[in-house]
Coordinates of C-alpha atoms in Angstrom, one line a residue:
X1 CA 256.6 37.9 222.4
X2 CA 259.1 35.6 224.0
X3 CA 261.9 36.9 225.3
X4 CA 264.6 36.0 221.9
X5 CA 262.1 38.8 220.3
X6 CA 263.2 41.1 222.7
X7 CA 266.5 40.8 222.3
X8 CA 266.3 42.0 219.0
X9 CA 264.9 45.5 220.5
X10 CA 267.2 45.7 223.2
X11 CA 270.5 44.4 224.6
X12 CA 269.0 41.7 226.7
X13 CA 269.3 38.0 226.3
X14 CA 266.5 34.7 227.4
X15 CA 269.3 33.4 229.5
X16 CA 269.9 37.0 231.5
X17 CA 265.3 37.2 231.1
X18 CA 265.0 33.9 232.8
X19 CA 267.1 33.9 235.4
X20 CA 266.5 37.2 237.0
X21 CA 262.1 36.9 236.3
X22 CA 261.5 34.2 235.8
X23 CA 259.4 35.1 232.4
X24 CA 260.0 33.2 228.8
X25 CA 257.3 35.1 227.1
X26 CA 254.2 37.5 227.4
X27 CA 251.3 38.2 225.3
X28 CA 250.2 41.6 223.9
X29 CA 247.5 42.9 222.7
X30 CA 246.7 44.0 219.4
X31 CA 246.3 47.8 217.8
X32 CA 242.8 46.9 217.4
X33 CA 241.7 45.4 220.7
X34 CA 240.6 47.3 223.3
X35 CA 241.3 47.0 227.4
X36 CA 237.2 46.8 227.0
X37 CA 236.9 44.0 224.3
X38 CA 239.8 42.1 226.3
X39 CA 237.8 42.7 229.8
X40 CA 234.8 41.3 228.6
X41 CA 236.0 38.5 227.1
X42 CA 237.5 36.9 230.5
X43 CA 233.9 38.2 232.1
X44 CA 231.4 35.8 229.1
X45 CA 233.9 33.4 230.7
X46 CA 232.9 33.6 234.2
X47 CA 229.6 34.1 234.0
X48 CA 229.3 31.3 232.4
X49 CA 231.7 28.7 234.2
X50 CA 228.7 30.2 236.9
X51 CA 226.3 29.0 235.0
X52 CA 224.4 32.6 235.1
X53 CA 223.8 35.0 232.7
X54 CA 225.0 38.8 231.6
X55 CA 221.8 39.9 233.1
X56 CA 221.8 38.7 236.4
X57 CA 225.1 40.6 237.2
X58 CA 224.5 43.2 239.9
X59 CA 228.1 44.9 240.0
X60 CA 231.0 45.1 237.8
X61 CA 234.0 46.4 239.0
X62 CA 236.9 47.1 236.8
X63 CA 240.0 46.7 238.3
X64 CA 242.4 48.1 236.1
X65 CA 245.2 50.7 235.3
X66 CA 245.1 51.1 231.8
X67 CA 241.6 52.2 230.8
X68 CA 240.8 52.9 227.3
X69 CA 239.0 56.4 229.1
X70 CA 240.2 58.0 231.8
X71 CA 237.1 58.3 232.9
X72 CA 237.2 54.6 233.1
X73 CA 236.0 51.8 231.3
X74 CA 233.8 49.2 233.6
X75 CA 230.4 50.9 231.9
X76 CA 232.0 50.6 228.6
X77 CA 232.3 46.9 229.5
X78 CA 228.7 46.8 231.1
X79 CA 227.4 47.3 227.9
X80 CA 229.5 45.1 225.5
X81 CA 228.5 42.2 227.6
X82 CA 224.7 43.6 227.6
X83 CA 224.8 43.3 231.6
X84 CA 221.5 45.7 231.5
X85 CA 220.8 45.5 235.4
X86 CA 224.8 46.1 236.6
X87 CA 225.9 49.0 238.0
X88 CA 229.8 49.3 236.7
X89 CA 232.8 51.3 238.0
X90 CA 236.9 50.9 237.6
X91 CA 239.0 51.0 240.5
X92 CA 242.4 51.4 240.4
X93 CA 245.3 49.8 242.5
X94 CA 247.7 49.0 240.2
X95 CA 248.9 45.2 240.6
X96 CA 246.8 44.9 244.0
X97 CA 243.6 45.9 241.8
X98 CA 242.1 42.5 241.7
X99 CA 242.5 41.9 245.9
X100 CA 241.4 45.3 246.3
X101 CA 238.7 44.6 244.0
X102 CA 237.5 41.5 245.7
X103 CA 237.5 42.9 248.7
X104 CA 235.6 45.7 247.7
X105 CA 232.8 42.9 246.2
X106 CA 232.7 40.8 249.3
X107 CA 231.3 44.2 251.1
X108 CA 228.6 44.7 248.9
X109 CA 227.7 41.3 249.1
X110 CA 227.7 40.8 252.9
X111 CA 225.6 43.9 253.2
X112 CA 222.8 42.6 251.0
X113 CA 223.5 45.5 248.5
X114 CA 224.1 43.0 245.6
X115 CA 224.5 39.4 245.1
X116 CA 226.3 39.0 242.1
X117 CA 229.0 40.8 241.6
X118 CA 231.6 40.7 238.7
X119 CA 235.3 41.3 239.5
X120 CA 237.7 41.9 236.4
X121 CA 241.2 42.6 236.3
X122 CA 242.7 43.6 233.3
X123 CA 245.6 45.9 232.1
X124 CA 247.4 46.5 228.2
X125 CA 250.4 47.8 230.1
X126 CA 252.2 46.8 226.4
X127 CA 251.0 50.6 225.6
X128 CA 252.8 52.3 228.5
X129 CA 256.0 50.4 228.1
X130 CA 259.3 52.1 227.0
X131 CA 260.1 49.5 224.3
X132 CA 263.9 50.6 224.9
X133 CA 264.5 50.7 228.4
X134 CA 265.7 46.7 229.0
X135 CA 265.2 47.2 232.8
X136 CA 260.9 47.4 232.5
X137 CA 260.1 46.2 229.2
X138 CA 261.0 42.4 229.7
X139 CA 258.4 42.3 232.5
X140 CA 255.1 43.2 231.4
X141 CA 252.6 41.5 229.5
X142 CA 248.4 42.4 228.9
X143 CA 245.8 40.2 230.0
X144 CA 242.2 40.3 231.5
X145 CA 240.7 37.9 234.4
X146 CA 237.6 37.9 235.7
X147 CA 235.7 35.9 238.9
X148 CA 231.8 35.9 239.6
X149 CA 231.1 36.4 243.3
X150 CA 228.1 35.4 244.8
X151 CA 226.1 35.7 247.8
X152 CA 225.4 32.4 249.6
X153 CA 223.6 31.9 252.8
X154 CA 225.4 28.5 253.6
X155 CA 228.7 30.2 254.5
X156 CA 231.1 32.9 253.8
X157 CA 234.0 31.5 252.0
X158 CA 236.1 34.8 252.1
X159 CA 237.9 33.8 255.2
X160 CA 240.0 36.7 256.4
X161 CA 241.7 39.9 254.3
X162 CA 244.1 42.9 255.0
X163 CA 245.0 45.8 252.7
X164 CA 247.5 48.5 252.5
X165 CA 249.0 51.5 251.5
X166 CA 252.0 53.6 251.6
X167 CA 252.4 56.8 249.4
X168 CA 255.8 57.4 250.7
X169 CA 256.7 55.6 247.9
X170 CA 255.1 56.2 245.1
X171 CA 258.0 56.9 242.9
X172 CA 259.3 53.3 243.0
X173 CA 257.1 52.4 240.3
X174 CA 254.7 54.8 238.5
X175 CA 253.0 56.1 235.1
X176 CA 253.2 59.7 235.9
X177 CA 252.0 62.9 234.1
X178 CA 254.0 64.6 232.3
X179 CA 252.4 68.4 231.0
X180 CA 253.8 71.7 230.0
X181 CA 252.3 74.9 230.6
X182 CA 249.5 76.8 228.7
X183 CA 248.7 80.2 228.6
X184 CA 245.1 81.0 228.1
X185 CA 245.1 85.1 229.2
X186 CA 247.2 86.9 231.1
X187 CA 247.1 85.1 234.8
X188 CA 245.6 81.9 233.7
X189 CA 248.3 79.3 232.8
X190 CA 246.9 75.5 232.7
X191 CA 248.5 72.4 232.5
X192 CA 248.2 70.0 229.8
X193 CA 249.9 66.9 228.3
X194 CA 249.9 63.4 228.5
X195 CA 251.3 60.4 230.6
X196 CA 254.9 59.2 230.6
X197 CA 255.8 55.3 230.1
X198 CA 256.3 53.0 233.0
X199 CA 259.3 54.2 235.3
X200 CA 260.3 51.5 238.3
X201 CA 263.0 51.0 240.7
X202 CA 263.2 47.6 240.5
X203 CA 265.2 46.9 243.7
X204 CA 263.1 48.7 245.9
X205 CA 260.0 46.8 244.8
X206 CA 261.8 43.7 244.9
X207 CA 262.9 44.7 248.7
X208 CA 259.2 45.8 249.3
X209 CA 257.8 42.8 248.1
X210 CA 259.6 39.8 250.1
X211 CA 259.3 42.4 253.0
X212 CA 255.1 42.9 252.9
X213 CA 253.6 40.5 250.9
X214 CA 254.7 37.4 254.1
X215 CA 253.3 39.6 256.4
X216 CA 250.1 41.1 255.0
X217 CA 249.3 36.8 254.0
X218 CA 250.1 36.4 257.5
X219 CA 247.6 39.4 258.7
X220 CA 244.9 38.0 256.7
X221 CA 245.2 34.5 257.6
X222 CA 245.0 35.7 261.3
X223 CA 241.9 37.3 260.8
X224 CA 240.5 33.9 259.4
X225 CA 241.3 32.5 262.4
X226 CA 243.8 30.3 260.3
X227 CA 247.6 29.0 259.4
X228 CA 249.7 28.8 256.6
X229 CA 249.2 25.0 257.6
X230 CA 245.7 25.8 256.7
X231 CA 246.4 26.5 253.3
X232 CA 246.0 24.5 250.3
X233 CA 247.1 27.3 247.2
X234 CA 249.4 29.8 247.3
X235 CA 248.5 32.4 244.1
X236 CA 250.4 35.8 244.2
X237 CA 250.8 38.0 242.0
X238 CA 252.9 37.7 238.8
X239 CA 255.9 39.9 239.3
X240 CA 259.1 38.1 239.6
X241 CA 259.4 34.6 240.4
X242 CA 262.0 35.4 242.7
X243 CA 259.6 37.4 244.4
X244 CA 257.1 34.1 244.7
X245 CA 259.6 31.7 246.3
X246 CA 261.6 34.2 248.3
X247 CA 257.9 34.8 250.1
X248 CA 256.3 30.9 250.1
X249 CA 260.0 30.0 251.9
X250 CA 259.3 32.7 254.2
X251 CA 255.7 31.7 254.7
X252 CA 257.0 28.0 254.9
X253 CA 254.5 27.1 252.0
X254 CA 256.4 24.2 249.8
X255 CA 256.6 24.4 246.2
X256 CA 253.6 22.4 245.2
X257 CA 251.2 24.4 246.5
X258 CA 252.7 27.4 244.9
X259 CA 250.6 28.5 241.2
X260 CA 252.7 30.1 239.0
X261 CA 252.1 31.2 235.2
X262 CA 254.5 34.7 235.0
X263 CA 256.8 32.4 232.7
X264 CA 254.0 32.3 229.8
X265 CA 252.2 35.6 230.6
X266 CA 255.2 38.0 232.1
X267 CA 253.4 40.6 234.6
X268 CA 249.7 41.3 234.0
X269 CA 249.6 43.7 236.7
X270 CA 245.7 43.4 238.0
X271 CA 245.1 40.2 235.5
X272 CA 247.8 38.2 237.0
X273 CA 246.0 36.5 239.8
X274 CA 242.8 35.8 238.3
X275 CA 244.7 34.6 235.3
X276 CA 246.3 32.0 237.5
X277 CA 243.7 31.5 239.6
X278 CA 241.8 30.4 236.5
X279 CA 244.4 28.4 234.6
X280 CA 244.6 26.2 237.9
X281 CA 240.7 25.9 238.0
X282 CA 240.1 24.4 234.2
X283 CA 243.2 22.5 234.4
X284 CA 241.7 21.0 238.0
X285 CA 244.0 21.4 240.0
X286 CA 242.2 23.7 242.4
X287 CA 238.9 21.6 244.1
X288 CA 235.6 23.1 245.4
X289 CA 237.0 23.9 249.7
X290 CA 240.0 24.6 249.2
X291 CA 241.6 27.4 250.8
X292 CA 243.1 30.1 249.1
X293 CA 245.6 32.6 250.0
X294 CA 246.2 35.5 247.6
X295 CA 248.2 38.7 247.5
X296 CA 248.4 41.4 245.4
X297 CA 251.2 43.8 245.7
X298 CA 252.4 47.1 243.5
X299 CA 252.8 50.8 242.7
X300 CA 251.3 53.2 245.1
X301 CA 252.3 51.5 246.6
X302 CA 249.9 49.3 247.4
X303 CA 250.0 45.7 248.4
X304 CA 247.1 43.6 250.2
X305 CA 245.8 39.6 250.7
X306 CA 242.4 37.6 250.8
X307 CA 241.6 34.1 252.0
X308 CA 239.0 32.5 250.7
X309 CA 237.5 29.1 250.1
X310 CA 237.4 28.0 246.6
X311 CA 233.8 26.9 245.6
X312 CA 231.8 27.0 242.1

């Protein structure tokens, strides 16, 4: 849907779009696809650019915020792909699901628990948008990205991470629950209903944003023991390209090693930096060794980074 469609549902132009998000279009998915189908697709992917197989997947974690369950959907996706040995669960940060999520893998692997571990991120966030409200629904796009990580006892190539929190502001940007009351017998009242569209305060994440994400890339590069001279890619996530300069200026990164897609995809929430990440991978511009820095940043809110060393 590019952004001259949208202007037919709302009083928005590609001109006004473009120069405030950087975004010309995003991709949606259709009635019939589900967060599941679209998860596994990017995950045949990487399995296969890592030359392995469904069934020598140990873990599968779902990073996500639009599950077709609410009891979540990584088993769901466990069994489309017919990974019979994996153990599968979603976890759910929001935009800083895929850091959180690789994190989270890296642990597993550096304890011995499991040594190949799938990381997706996904979201259909096209089915929590208020098609009318011209402030949120020119941002968001679906998508699904997925990396295989593996243990490796020539070297660890996750350099150095740092993640965050802070439910103090939680209302900037949310899905909440909205429920009425009812009564099953006198003095028992229970709440039930459904969740509410996307709400955001879109200056207060942008202030959030250029305020955390330099310093949280900054935290993690520290605990690799590196610089930003040290870095080769800069891939954050796809929010606002105002949001991606204002913070490679800060962190003195120049253009060219900034990777960028929001203009094609819009914000995938937890797909946008594995989405990037693999775009710049099969078009060769990223090489086995070079280092990574990555941030993820969101509702909760949430925000976090990882370095890491490409290799395949």
């Amino acid at each position: 849907m590019t952004n001259d469609d949208l202007s037919l549902l709302v009083e928005t132009s590609d001109e006004w779009i473009r120069t405030r998000t950087g975004i010309r279009k995003r991709h949606l998915a259709t009635t019939d696809l589900s967060l599941s189908e679209l998860s596994a697709q990017a995950a045949t992917q990487a399995i296969a650019m890592a030359n392995l197989t469904a069934n020598d997947v140990d873990l599968i974690i779902l990073a996500t915020s639009t599950a077709d369950d609410l009891f979540g959907s990584a088993a769901k996706v466990q069994a489309i792909l017919q990974a019979n040995r994996a153990v599968a669960f979603d976890l759910t940060a929001a935009c800083s699901g895929f850091v959180f999520g690789l994190i989270t893998a890296s642990q597993f692997i550096r304890t011995g628990v499991y040594k190949n571990v799938l990381v997706i991120g996904a979201d259909i966030l096209s089915r929590w948008v208020d098609w009318s409200d011209r402030s949120s629904c020119v941002l968001f796009g679906d998508g699904a990205g997925a990396v295989l990580c593996q243990g490796s006892t020539d070297e660890d190539r996750l350099l150095g991470s740092a993640m965050y929190s802070n439910g103090e502001q939680h209302e900037a940007l949310n899905i909440g629950y909205d429920g009425t009351g009812k009564k099953l017998k006198d003095g028992i009242t229970v709440n039930q209903g459904t969740y509410k569209p996307i709400t955001m305060k879109g200056r207060d994440v942008y202030r959030f944003a250029v305020e955390k994400v330099p310093e949280v890339i900054e935290k993690a590069l520290f605990n690799a023991q590196l610089t930003t001279d040290d870095v080769d890619w800069l891939i954050l996530h796809q929010a606002n390209q105002r949001i991606i300069d204002s913070v490679a200026k800060r962190l003195k990164i120049p253009p060219q090693k900034v990777i960028a897609n929001l203009d094609e995809y819009g914000n995938t929430s937890a797909a946008s930096i594995p989405l990037a990440l693999d775009e710049a991978v099969r078009q060769g511009k990223i090489k086995p060794g070079e280092i990574i820095a990555s941030s993820g940043f969101g509702a909760g809110l949430t925000w976090g980074a990882v370095i890491f060393r490409w290799g395949i």
